[in-house]
mmCIF file of C-alpha atoms and ligand atoms in Angstrom:
data_model
loop_
_atom_site.group_PDB
_atom_site.id
_atom_site.type_symbol
_atom_site.label_atom_id
_atom_site.label_comp_id
_atom_site.label_asym_id
_atom_site.label_seq_id
_atom_site.Cartn_x
_atom_site.Cartn_y
_atom_site.Cartn_z
ATOM 1 C CA UNK A 642 13.072 -11.830 -23.036
ATOM 2 C CA UNK A 643 10.922 -9.536 -20.875
ATOM 3 C CA UNK A 644 11.198 -6.044 -19.388
ATOM 4 C CA UNK A 645 11.852 -5.585 -15.674
ATOM 5 C CA UNK A 646 12.914 -2.784 -13.331
ATOM 6 C CA UNK A 647 16.421 -3.159 -11.902
ATOM 7 C CA UNK A 648 18.880 -1.127 -9.857
ATOM 8 C CA UNK A 649 22.556 -1.953 -9.358
ATOM 9 C CA UNK A 650 23.348 0.173 -6.304
ATOM 10 C CA UNK A 651 21.591 2.095 -3.538
ATOM 11 C CA UNK A 652 20.729 5.604 -4.642
ATOM 12 C CA UNK A 653 18.210 8.147 -5.877
ATOM 13 C CA UNK A 654 15.449 7.605 -8.389
ATOM 14 C CA UNK A 655 17.955 7.807 -11.242
ATOM 15 C CA UNK A 656 19.432 4.381 -10.343
ATOM 16 C CA UNK A 657 16.183 2.759 -11.549
ATOM 17 C CA UNK A 658 16.430 1.197 -15.002
ATOM 18 C CA UNK A 659 14.103 -0.855 -17.177
ATOM 19 C CA UNK A 660 16.102 -3.725 -18.688
ATOM 20 C CA UNK A 661 15.498 -6.869 -20.739
ATOM 21 C CA UNK A 662 15.779 -10.035 -18.643
ATOM 22 C CA UNK A 663 15.211 -13.727 -19.355
ATOM 23 C CA UNK A 664 11.534 -14.584 -19.062
ATOM 24 C CA UNK A 665 11.373 -16.482 -15.726
ATOM 25 C CA UNK A 666 10.269 -20.138 -15.621
ATOM 26 C CA UNK A 667 8.006 -21.255 -12.763
ATOM 27 C CA UNK A 668 9.426 -23.824 -10.362
ATOM 28 C CA UNK A 669 7.490 -26.156 -8.111
ATOM 29 C CA UNK A 670 4.526 -24.393 -6.505
ATOM 30 C CA UNK A 671 5.061 -21.250 -8.591
ATOM 31 C CA UNK A 672 2.992 -19.445 -11.189
ATOM 32 C CA UNK A 673 4.315 -17.097 -13.884
ATOM 33 C CA UNK A 674 2.082 -14.025 -14.080
ATOM 34 C CA UNK A 675 2.039 -11.581 -16.986
ATOM 35 C CA UNK A 676 1.637 -8.333 -15.085
ATOM 36 C CA UNK A 677 -1.257 -6.034 -16.004
ATOM 37 C CA UNK A 678 -0.728 -3.544 -13.168
ATOM 38 C CA UNK A 679 1.664 -3.156 -10.234
ATOM 39 C CA UNK A 680 1.437 -0.534 -7.488
ATOM 40 C CA UNK A 681 4.396 1.435 -6.179
ATOM 41 C CA UNK A 682 4.999 2.135 -2.484
ATOM 42 C CA UNK A 683 7.144 4.500 -0.382
ATOM 43 C CA UNK A 684 8.802 1.474 1.273
ATOM 44 C CA UNK A 685 10.353 0.493 -2.072
ATOM 45 C CA UNK A 686 11.935 3.933 -2.357
ATOM 46 C CA UNK A 687 13.366 3.569 1.169
ATOM 47 C CA UNK A 688 14.820 0.152 0.258
ATOM 48 C CA UNK A 689 16.298 1.602 -2.956
ATOM 49 C CA UNK A 690 18.075 4.450 -1.161
ATOM 50 C CA UNK A 691 19.583 2.023 1.351
ATOM 51 C CA UNK A 692 17.752 3.704 4.252
ATOM 52 C CA UNK A 693 16.488 0.279 5.376
ATOM 53 C CA UNK A 694 19.650 -1.659 4.497
ATOM 54 C CA UNK A 695 20.219 -2.637 8.138
ATOM 55 C CA UNK A 696 16.872 -4.464 8.259
ATOM 56 C CA UNK A 697 16.201 -5.325 4.640
ATOM 57 C CA UNK A 698 19.440 -5.295 2.632
ATOM 58 C CA UNK A 699 19.428 -5.525 -1.159
ATOM 59 C CA UNK A 700 21.508 -7.793 -3.352
ATOM 60 C CA UNK A 701 22.409 -6.369 -6.756
ATOM 61 C CA UNK A 702 21.163 -6.240 -9.373
ATOM 62 C CA UNK A 703 17.907 -5.818 -7.465
ATOM 63 C CA UNK A 704 14.385 -5.985 -8.807
ATOM 64 C CA UNK A 705 11.546 -4.075 -7.207
ATOM 65 C CA UNK A 706 7.879 -4.316 -6.302
ATOM 66 C CA UNK A 707 5.494 -6.431 -4.219
ATOM 67 C CA UNK A 708 2.002 -5.605 -5.515
ATOM 68 C CA UNK A 709 0.704 -7.196 -8.694
ATOM 69 C CA UNK A 710 -2.286 -8.218 -10.752
ATOM 70 C CA UNK A 711 -2.173 -10.000 -14.075
ATOM 71 C CA UNK A 712 -2.862 -13.078 -16.157
ATOM 72 C CA UNK A 713 -1.380 -16.525 -15.519
ATOM 73 C CA UNK A 714 1.116 -17.249 -18.317
ATOM 74 C CA UNK A 715 2.619 -20.540 -17.100
ATOM 75 C CA UNK A 716 2.018 -22.877 -14.167
ATOM 76 C CA UNK A 717 4.708 -24.841 -12.333
ATOM 77 C CA UNK A 718 4.187 -28.339 -10.947
ATOM 78 C CA UNK A 719 2.167 -28.463 -7.744
ATOM 79 C CA UNK A 720 0.871 -24.909 -8.140
ATOM 80 C CA UNK A 721 -2.693 -25.705 -7.124
ATOM 81 C CA UNK A 722 -5.735 -24.904 -9.180
ATOM 82 C CA UNK A 723 -4.317 -22.144 -11.371
ATOM 83 C CA UNK A 724 -4.460 -22.434 -15.175
ATOM 84 C CA UNK A 725 -3.009 -20.391 -18.021
ATOM 85 C CA UNK A 726 -5.264 -17.412 -18.706
ATOM 86 C CA UNK A 727 -6.590 -17.046 -15.140
ATOM 87 C CA UNK A 728 -6.842 -13.444 -13.951
ATOM 88 C CA UNK A 729 -5.174 -13.044 -10.570
ATOM 89 C CA UNK A 730 -4.255 -10.574 -7.831
ATOM 90 C CA UNK A 731 -1.264 -11.191 -5.616
ATOM 91 C CA UNK A 732 2.063 -10.326 -4.132
ATOM 92 C CA UNK A 733 5.679 -11.345 -4.172
ATOM 93 C CA UNK A 734 8.212 -11.084 -1.343
ATOM 94 C CA UNK A 735 11.066 -11.173 -3.883
ATOM 95 C CA UNK A 736 11.077 -7.514 -5.047
ATOM 96 C CA UNK A 737 10.009 -8.462 -8.540
ATOM 97 C CA UNK A 738 6.567 -7.225 -9.576
ATOM 98 C CA UNK A 739 7.668 -4.113 -11.490
ATOM 99 C CA UNK A 740 8.136 -6.185 -14.609
ATOM 100 C CA UNK A 741 6.293 -7.701 -17.563
ATOM 101 C CA UNK A 742 6.453 -11.163 -15.992
ATOM 102 C CA UNK A 743 6.786 -12.176 -12.333
ATOM 103 C CA UNK A 744 7.108 -15.526 -10.591
ATOM 104 C CA UNK A 745 4.631 -15.829 -7.727
ATOM 105 C CA UNK A 746 4.103 -18.550 -5.119
ATOM 106 C CA UNK A 747 0.677 -20.053 -5.841
ATOM 107 C CA UNK A 748 -0.324 -19.368 -2.228
ATOM 108 C CA UNK A 749 0.239 -15.651 -2.792
ATOM 109 C CA UNK A 750 -2.404 -15.391 -5.512
ATOM 110 C CA UNK A 751 -6.179 -15.057 -5.511
ATOM 111 C CA UNK A 752 -8.606 -14.947 -8.448
ATOM 112 C CA UNK A 753 -9.460 -11.393 -9.604
ATOM 113 C CA UNK A 754 -13.166 -10.774 -8.913
ATOM 114 C CA UNK A 755 -15.041 -9.448 -11.939
ATOM 115 C CA UNK A 756 -15.598 -5.910 -10.642
ATOM 116 C CA UNK A 757 -12.093 -5.174 -9.377
ATOM 117 C CA UNK A 758 -10.422 -2.919 -11.978
ATOM 118 C CA UNK A 759 -6.890 -3.940 -12.999
ATOM 119 C CA UNK A 760 -5.248 -0.843 -11.522
ATOM 120 C CA UNK A 761 -6.968 -1.319 -8.154
ATOM 121 C CA UNK A 762 -6.132 -5.022 -8.202
ATOM 122 C CA UNK A 763 -2.476 -4.360 -8.944
ATOM 123 C CA UNK A 764 -2.184 -1.743 -6.198
ATOM 124 C CA UNK A 765 -4.048 -3.572 -3.460
ATOM 125 C CA UNK A 766 -1.629 -5.771 -1.546
ATOM 126 C CA UNK A 767 0.742 -3.533 0.459
ATOM 127 C CA UNK A 768 -1.654 -0.699 1.264
ATOM 128 C CA UNK A 769 -4.688 -2.956 1.643
ATOM 129 C CA UNK A 770 -3.126 -5.369 4.111
ATOM 130 C CA UNK A 771 -1.478 -2.479 5.988
ATOM 131 C CA UNK A 772 -4.738 -0.564 6.344
ATOM 132 C CA UNK A 773 -6.504 -3.785 7.382
ATOM 133 C CA UNK A 774 -3.874 -4.428 10.069
ATOM 134 C CA UNK A 775 -4.027 -0.857 11.350
ATOM 135 C CA UNK A 776 -7.819 -0.752 11.620
ATOM 136 C CA UNK A 777 -7.792 -4.137 13.385
ATOM 137 C CA UNK A 778 -4.985 -2.999 15.711
ATOM 138 C CA UNK A 779 -7.021 -0.062 17.024
ATOM 139 C CA UNK A 780 -10.178 -2.205 17.254
ATOM 140 C CA UNK A 781 -12.341 0.340 15.417
ATOM 141 C CA UNK A 782 -15.992 -0.332 16.284
ATOM 142 C CA UNK A 783 -19.443 1.275 16.038
ATOM 143 C CA UNK A 784 -19.653 4.364 18.248
ATOM 144 C CA UNK A 785 -15.901 5.014 18.151
ATOM 145 C CA UNK A 786 -14.334 8.174 16.812
ATOM 146 C CA UNK A 787 -11.182 7.247 14.908
ATOM 147 C CA UNK A 788 -8.646 9.753 13.563
ATOM 148 C CA UNK A 789 -6.514 8.766 10.565
ATOM 149 C CA UNK A 790 -3.412 10.830 9.723
ATOM 150 C CA UNK A 791 -2.537 10.685 6.031
ATOM 151 C CA UNK A 792 -6.193 9.929 5.370
ATOM 152 C CA UNK A 793 -6.097 10.193 1.580
ATOM 153 C CA UNK A 794 -2.757 8.450 0.951
ATOM 154 C CA UNK A 795 -2.337 4.876 -0.190
ATOM 155 C CA UNK A 796 -2.822 3.309 3.235
ATOM 156 C CA UNK A 797 -5.001 6.063 4.703
ATOM 157 C CA UNK A 798 -7.575 6.089 1.883
ATOM 158 C CA UNK A 799 -8.280 2.414 2.574
ATOM 159 C CA UNK A 800 -8.069 2.666 6.377
ATOM 160 C CA UNK A 801 -10.710 5.403 6.503
ATOM 161 C CA UNK A 802 -13.129 3.344 4.404
ATOM 162 C CA UNK A 803 -12.588 0.174 6.457
ATOM 163 C CA UNK A 804 -13.219 2.109 9.668
ATOM 164 C CA UNK A 805 -16.369 3.754 8.236
ATOM 165 C CA UNK A 806 -17.607 0.333 7.094
ATOM 166 C CA UNK A 807 -17.161 -0.943 10.677
ATOM 167 C CA UNK A 808 -19.495 1.800 11.897
ATOM 168 C CA UNK A 809 -16.922 4.190 13.361
ATOM 169 C CA UNK A 810 -17.036 7.973 13.039
ATOM 170 C CA UNK A 811 -13.867 8.799 11.130
ATOM 171 C CA UNK A 812 -11.891 12.045 11.075
ATOM 172 C CA UNK A 813 -9.333 12.200 8.263
ATOM 173 C CA UNK A 814 -6.296 14.510 8.374
ATOM 174 C CA UNK A 815 -5.487 15.652 4.849
ATOM 175 C CA UNK A 816 -4.722 18.589 2.576
ATOM 176 C CA UNK A 817 -7.665 20.654 1.365
ATOM 177 C CA UNK A 818 -7.417 19.084 -2.083
ATOM 178 C CA UNK A 819 -8.500 15.760 -0.550
ATOM 179 C CA UNK A 820 -11.349 17.026 1.619
ATOM 180 C CA UNK A 821 -14.114 16.477 -0.914
ATOM 181 C CA UNK A 822 -12.959 12.907 -1.612
ATOM 182 C CA UNK A 823 -12.976 12.196 2.130
ATOM 183 C CA UNK A 824 -16.410 13.752 2.662
ATOM 184 C CA UNK A 825 -17.752 11.711 -0.274
ATOM 185 C CA UNK A 826 -16.556 8.582 1.560
ATOM 186 C CA UNK A 827 -18.233 9.377 4.870
ATOM 187 C CA UNK A 828 -15.142 10.876 6.534
ATOM 188 C CA UNK A 829 -14.938 14.233 8.319
ATOM 189 C CA UNK A 830 -11.941 15.995 6.758
ATOM 190 C CA UNK A 831 -9.632 18.094 8.934
ATOM 191 C CA UNK A 832 -6.559 20.007 7.710
ATOM 192 C CA UNK A 833 -3.237 19.155 9.327
ATOM 193 C CA UNK A 834 -0.609 21.725 10.386
ATOM 194 C CA UNK A 835 -0.688 24.392 13.119
ATOM 195 C CA UNK A 836 -3.826 24.121 15.284
ATOM 196 C CA UNK A 837 -4.666 20.563 14.228
ATOM 197 C CA UNK A 838 -5.344 19.405 17.820
ATOM 198 C CA UNK A 839 -7.955 22.137 18.321
ATOM 199 C CA UNK A 840 -9.575 21.341 14.965
ATOM 200 C CA UNK A 841 -9.782 17.633 15.860
ATOM 201 C CA UNK A 842 -11.306 18.470 19.267
ATOM 202 C CA UNK A 843 -13.886 20.691 17.569
ATOM 203 C CA UNK A 844 -14.779 17.859 15.186
ATOM 204 C CA UNK A 845 -15.036 15.232 17.959
ATOM 205 C CA UNK A 846 -17.172 16.561 20.836
ATOM 206 C CA UNK A 847 -17.245 13.108 22.453
ATOM 207 C CA UNK A 848 -13.458 12.731 22.285
ATOM 208 C CA UNK A 849 -11.205 10.537 20.166
ATOM 209 C CA UNK A 850 -11.159 6.788 20.869
ATOM 210 C CA UNK A 851 -8.538 5.548 18.428
ATOM 211 C CA UNK A 852 -5.798 6.937 16.179
ATOM 212 C CA UNK A 853 -4.083 5.545 13.069
ATOM 213 C CA UNK A 854 -0.846 7.283 12.079
ATOM 214 C CA UNK A 855 0.368 6.625 8.529
ATOM 215 C CA UNK A 856 2.696 9.649 8.451
ATOM 216 C CA UNK A 857 5.058 9.664 11.470
ATOM 217 C CA UNK A 858 6.242 13.227 12.335
ATOM 218 C CA UNK A 859 4.598 13.636 15.744
ATOM 219 C CA UNK A 860 1.160 12.102 15.201
ATOM 220 C CA UNK A 861 1.598 9.546 17.987
ATOM 221 C CA UNK A 862 2.295 12.409 20.415
ATOM 222 C CA UNK A 863 -0.770 14.211 19.044
ATOM 223 C CA UNK A 864 -2.892 11.110 19.665
ATOM 224 C CA UNK A 865 -1.643 10.873 23.260
ATOM 225 C CA UNK A 866 -2.316 14.606 23.727
ATOM 226 C CA UNK A 867 -5.890 13.982 22.565
ATOM 227 C CA UNK A 868 -6.266 11.399 25.326
ATOM 228 C CA UNK A 869 -6.238 8.246 23.185
ATOM 229 C CA UNK A 870 -5.135 5.120 25.089
ATOM 230 C CA UNK A 871 -1.773 3.784 23.804
ATOM 231 C CA UNK A 872 -3.298 0.387 22.949
ATOM 232 C CA UNK A 873 -5.699 2.146 20.573
ATOM 233 C CA UNK A 874 -2.962 4.023 18.702
ATOM 234 C CA UNK A 875 -1.349 2.330 15.700
ATOM 235 C CA UNK A 876 1.515 3.856 13.743
ATOM 236 C CA UNK A 877 3.029 2.398 10.600
ATOM 237 C CA UNK A 878 5.642 5.118 10.200
ATOM 238 C CA UNK A 879 7.046 6.049 13.644
ATOM 239 C CA UNK A 880 9.253 3.094 14.506
ATOM 240 C CA UNK A 881 10.477 4.575 17.800
ATOM 241 C CA UNK A 882 6.988 5.193 19.215
ATOM 242 C CA UNK A 883 6.091 1.675 20.430
ATOM 243 C CA UNK A 884 9.118 1.478 22.769
ATOM 244 C CA UNK A 885 8.587 5.052 23.956
ATOM 245 C CA UNK A 886 4.838 5.044 24.494
ATOM 246 C CA UNK A 887 3.546 1.476 24.315
ATOM 247 C CA UNK A 888 1.570 2.162 21.136
ATOM 248 C CA UNK A 889 1.194 -0.409 18.353
ATOM 249 C CA UNK A 890 3.232 -0.809 15.174
ATOM 250 C CA UNK A 891 1.044 -3.128 13.128
ATOM 251 C CA UNK A 892 1.379 -2.839 9.374
ATOM 252 C CA UNK A 893 1.812 -5.074 6.351
ATOM 253 C CA UNK A 894 3.521 -7.903 8.234
ATOM 254 C CA UNK A 895 0.523 -8.262 10.565
ATOM 255 C CA UNK A 896 -1.943 -9.012 7.741
ATOM 256 C CA UNK A 897 0.103 -10.019 4.685
ATOM 257 C CA UNK A 898 -1.857 -13.007 3.436
ATOM 258 C CA UNK A 899 -3.886 -14.165 0.476
ATOM 259 C CA UNK A 900 -6.887 -14.488 2.819
ATOM 260 C CA UNK A 901 -6.835 -10.784 3.749
ATOM 261 C CA UNK A 902 -6.197 -9.866 0.102
ATOM 262 C CA UNK A 903 -9.280 -11.894 -0.891
ATOM 263 C CA UNK A 904 -11.381 -10.197 1.788
ATOM 264 C CA UNK A 905 -10.341 -6.757 0.514
ATOM 265 C CA UNK A 906 -10.879 -7.715 -3.135
ATOM 266 C CA UNK A 907 -14.372 -8.955 -2.269
ATOM 267 C CA UNK A 908 -15.151 -5.574 -0.678
ATOM 268 C CA UNK A 909 -14.050 -3.777 -3.863
ATOM 269 C CA UNK A 910 -16.072 -6.215 -5.959
ATOM 270 C CA UNK A 911 -19.204 -5.412 -3.924
ATOM 271 C CA UNK A 912 -18.643 -1.653 -4.128
ATOM 272 C CA UNK A 913 -17.764 -1.357 -0.421
ATOM 273 C CA UNK A 914 -14.168 -0.218 -0.945
ATOM 274 C CA UNK A 915 -12.592 2.090 -3.515
ATOM 275 C CA UNK A 916 -8.902 2.226 -4.352
ATOM 276 C CA UNK A 917 -8.380 5.754 -5.685
ATOM 277 C CA UNK A 918 -5.886 5.694 -8.543
ATOM 278 C CA UNK A 919 -3.892 8.934 -8.649
ATOM 279 C CA UNK A 920 -2.069 8.101 -11.866
ATOM 280 C CA UNK A 921 -1.031 5.225 -14.108
ATOM 281 C CA UNK A 922 2.481 5.213 -15.618
ATOM 282 C CA UNK A 923 3.911 2.885 -18.246
ATOM 283 C CA UNK A 924 6.679 0.693 -16.809
ATOM 284 C CA UNK A 925 9.189 2.599 -18.939
ATOM 285 C CA UNK A 926 8.392 5.742 -16.887
ATOM 286 C CA UNK A 927 9.107 4.122 -13.514
ATOM 287 C CA UNK A 928 11.390 7.020 -12.531
ATOM 288 C CA UNK A 929 8.612 9.575 -13.115
ATOM 289 C CA UNK A 930 6.220 7.421 -11.077
ATOM 290 C CA UNK A 931 8.573 7.501 -8.063
ATOM 291 C CA UNK A 932 9.158 11.250 -8.513
ATOM 292 C CA UNK A 933 5.428 11.816 -8.151
ATOM 293 C CA UNK A 934 5.250 9.481 -5.124
ATOM 294 C CA UNK A 935 8.199 11.282 -3.480
ATOM 295 C CA UNK A 936 6.215 14.542 -3.447
ATOM 296 C CA UNK A 937 4.222 12.884 -0.637
ATOM 297 C CA UNK A 938 0.732 13.994 -1.602
ATOM 298 C CA UNK A 939 -0.608 11.091 -3.606
ATOM 299 C CA UNK A 940 -4.350 10.478 -3.316
ATOM 300 C CA UNK A 941 -4.597 6.696 -3.267
ATOM 301 C CA UNK A 942 -2.206 4.855 -5.533
ATOM 302 C CA UNK A 943 0.264 5.296 -8.341
ATOM 303 C CA UNK A 944 0.364 2.256 -10.605
ATOM 304 C CA UNK A 945 2.796 0.927 -13.221
ATOM 305 C CA UNK A 946 1.470 -0.794 -16.319
ATOM 306 C CA UNK A 947 3.936 -2.868 -18.378
HETATM 307 N N1 NAP B 541 4.929 -0.388 8.531
HETATM 308 C C1 NAP B 541 4.314 -0.844 7.452
HETATM 309 O O1 NAP B 541 3.963 -2.010 7.380
HETATM 310 C C2 NAP B 541 4.040 0.092 6.307
HETATM 311 C C3 NAP B 541 3.287 -0.360 5.219
HETATM 312 C C4 NAP B 541 2.967 0.537 4.207
HETATM 313 C C5 NAP B 541 3.433 1.844 4.274
HETATM 314 N N2 NAP B 541 4.208 2.224 5.335
HETATM 315 C C6 NAP B 541 4.686 3.621 5.438
HETATM 316 O O2 NAP B 541 3.555 4.431 5.700
HETATM 317 C C7 NAP B 541 3.716 5.703 5.111
HETATM 318 C C8 NAP B 541 2.511 6.017 4.228
HETATM 319 O O3 NAP B 541 2.457 5.148 3.131
HETATM 320 P P1 NAP B 541 1.446 5.423 1.935
HETATM 321 O O4 NAP B 541 1.669 4.355 0.934
HETATM 322 O O5 NAP B 541 0.071 5.635 2.458
HETATM 323 O O6 NAP B 541 2.028 6.822 1.395
HETATM 324 P P2 NAP B 541 1.425 7.843 0.334
HETATM 325 O O7 NAP B 541 0.432 7.150 -0.534
HETATM 326 O O8 NAP B 541 2.584 8.517 -0.278
HETATM 327 O O9 NAP B 541 0.581 8.894 1.199
HETATM 328 C C9 NAP B 541 1.191 9.884 1.884
HETATM 329 C C10 NAP B 541 0.090 10.759 2.504
HETATM 330 O O10 NAP B 541 0.690 11.512 3.546
HETATM 331 C C11 NAP B 541 -0.006 12.715 3.650
HETATM 332 N N3 NAP B 541 0.841 13.718 4.270
HETATM 333 C C12 NAP B 541 2.002 14.255 3.797
HETATM 334 N N4 NAP B 541 2.492 15.095 4.721
HETATM 335 C C13 NAP B 541 1.627 15.085 5.783
HETATM 336 C C14 NAP B 541 1.589 15.717 7.051
HETATM 337 N N5 NAP B 541 2.547 16.554 7.450
HETATM 338 N N6 NAP B 541 0.567 15.440 7.883
HETATM 339 C C15 NAP B 541 -0.423 14.601 7.515
HETATM 340 N N7 NAP B 541 -0.430 13.951 6.333
HETATM 341 C C16 NAP B 541 0.580 14.195 5.489
HETATM 342 C C17 NAP B 541 -0.416 13.090 2.266
HETATM 343 O O11 NAP B 541 -1.667 13.703 2.411
HETATM 344 P P3 NAP B 541 -2.145 15.017 1.621
HETATM 345 O O12 NAP B 541 -1.945 14.705 0.151
HETATM 346 O O13 NAP B 541 -3.560 15.124 2.017
HETATM 347 O O14 NAP B 541 -1.262 16.151 2.060
HETATM 348 C C18 NAP B 541 -0.530 11.739 1.542
HETATM 349 O O15 NAP B 541 -1.873 11.404 1.340
HETATM 350 C C19 NAP B 541 5.060 5.638 4.373
HETATM 351 O O16 NAP B 541 6.057 6.152 5.215
HETATM 352 C C20 NAP B 541 5.281 4.158 4.159
HETATM 353 O O17 NAP B 541 6.641 3.821 4.023
HETATM 354 C C21 NAP B 541 4.497 1.396 6.355
#
């Protein structure tokens, strides 16, 4: 038997339970991974409440979680080069990684590079591929000034670093508590709230070329007000904005691959990308982990460890 997170109905955080389930057995092309770390994401909370049931319904009992890193425990037939004991980073599309053991398609795994800490590895997939897609969508390049809303959150903390690495000047909208972290990573921090447009203008004398919105709540309109061209605005949180304004909505789905995951892991391995870990919770405290996430001010990632 093995522990896994389950919920039996849509609802608040209290519907989450940690239960004993049969240890899964890998089928053809699958690998059984003993999870060392698994990130949590706001999208999982939205699925759990039923807010996304029209697009992504749940079947009950439902598991949870996409991000994972761990050690190969068993290999199914035709599962490529993987062997028991290999350290891997990956993802599952089956809402299953918040568990001691998870079945993963071999094509959704990459080897864990030596200098990628377990917590960063286990939290990388959703936010990493989303940030990658967003930075690519706005075509951040040397000489550009790029604004990132939600600059110190899970997606934003990676997006700002990717844009800096590409040679852009990056302005990060964040609470004061995150300003030092942003400055330490080559980002100009700006507080959000009343007067934010004027503060961004003051910080960008040459104007703003591109805008990444990871928050929703009016940031696409702010970007347009700042004169950013719609094709250089990407939102991952304002689903109505593309139809209204012709801006982009490129997130996880646009870059969800083992190849992108490997590229991001290599950057971490070389010291070019940091995944800030806000807090690590044991799997048994999954409810507390989502309570912290729901406060909406996480710097980087919250991670579960079985
Ligand atoms: N479409 C996709 O493919 C996709 C993929 C991943 C995530 N998402 C969505 O993107 C959003 C962000 O995800 P995440 O994982 O980065 O979340 P997160 O880690 O919880 O980060 C949230 C961030 O939002 C900031 N924030 C809160 N209120 C703000 C405000 N009024 N103005 C500016 N910033 C504010 C917080 O910054 P401070 O702490 O500095 O206040 C915090 O850093 C979620 O809605 C998630 O569901 C979409």
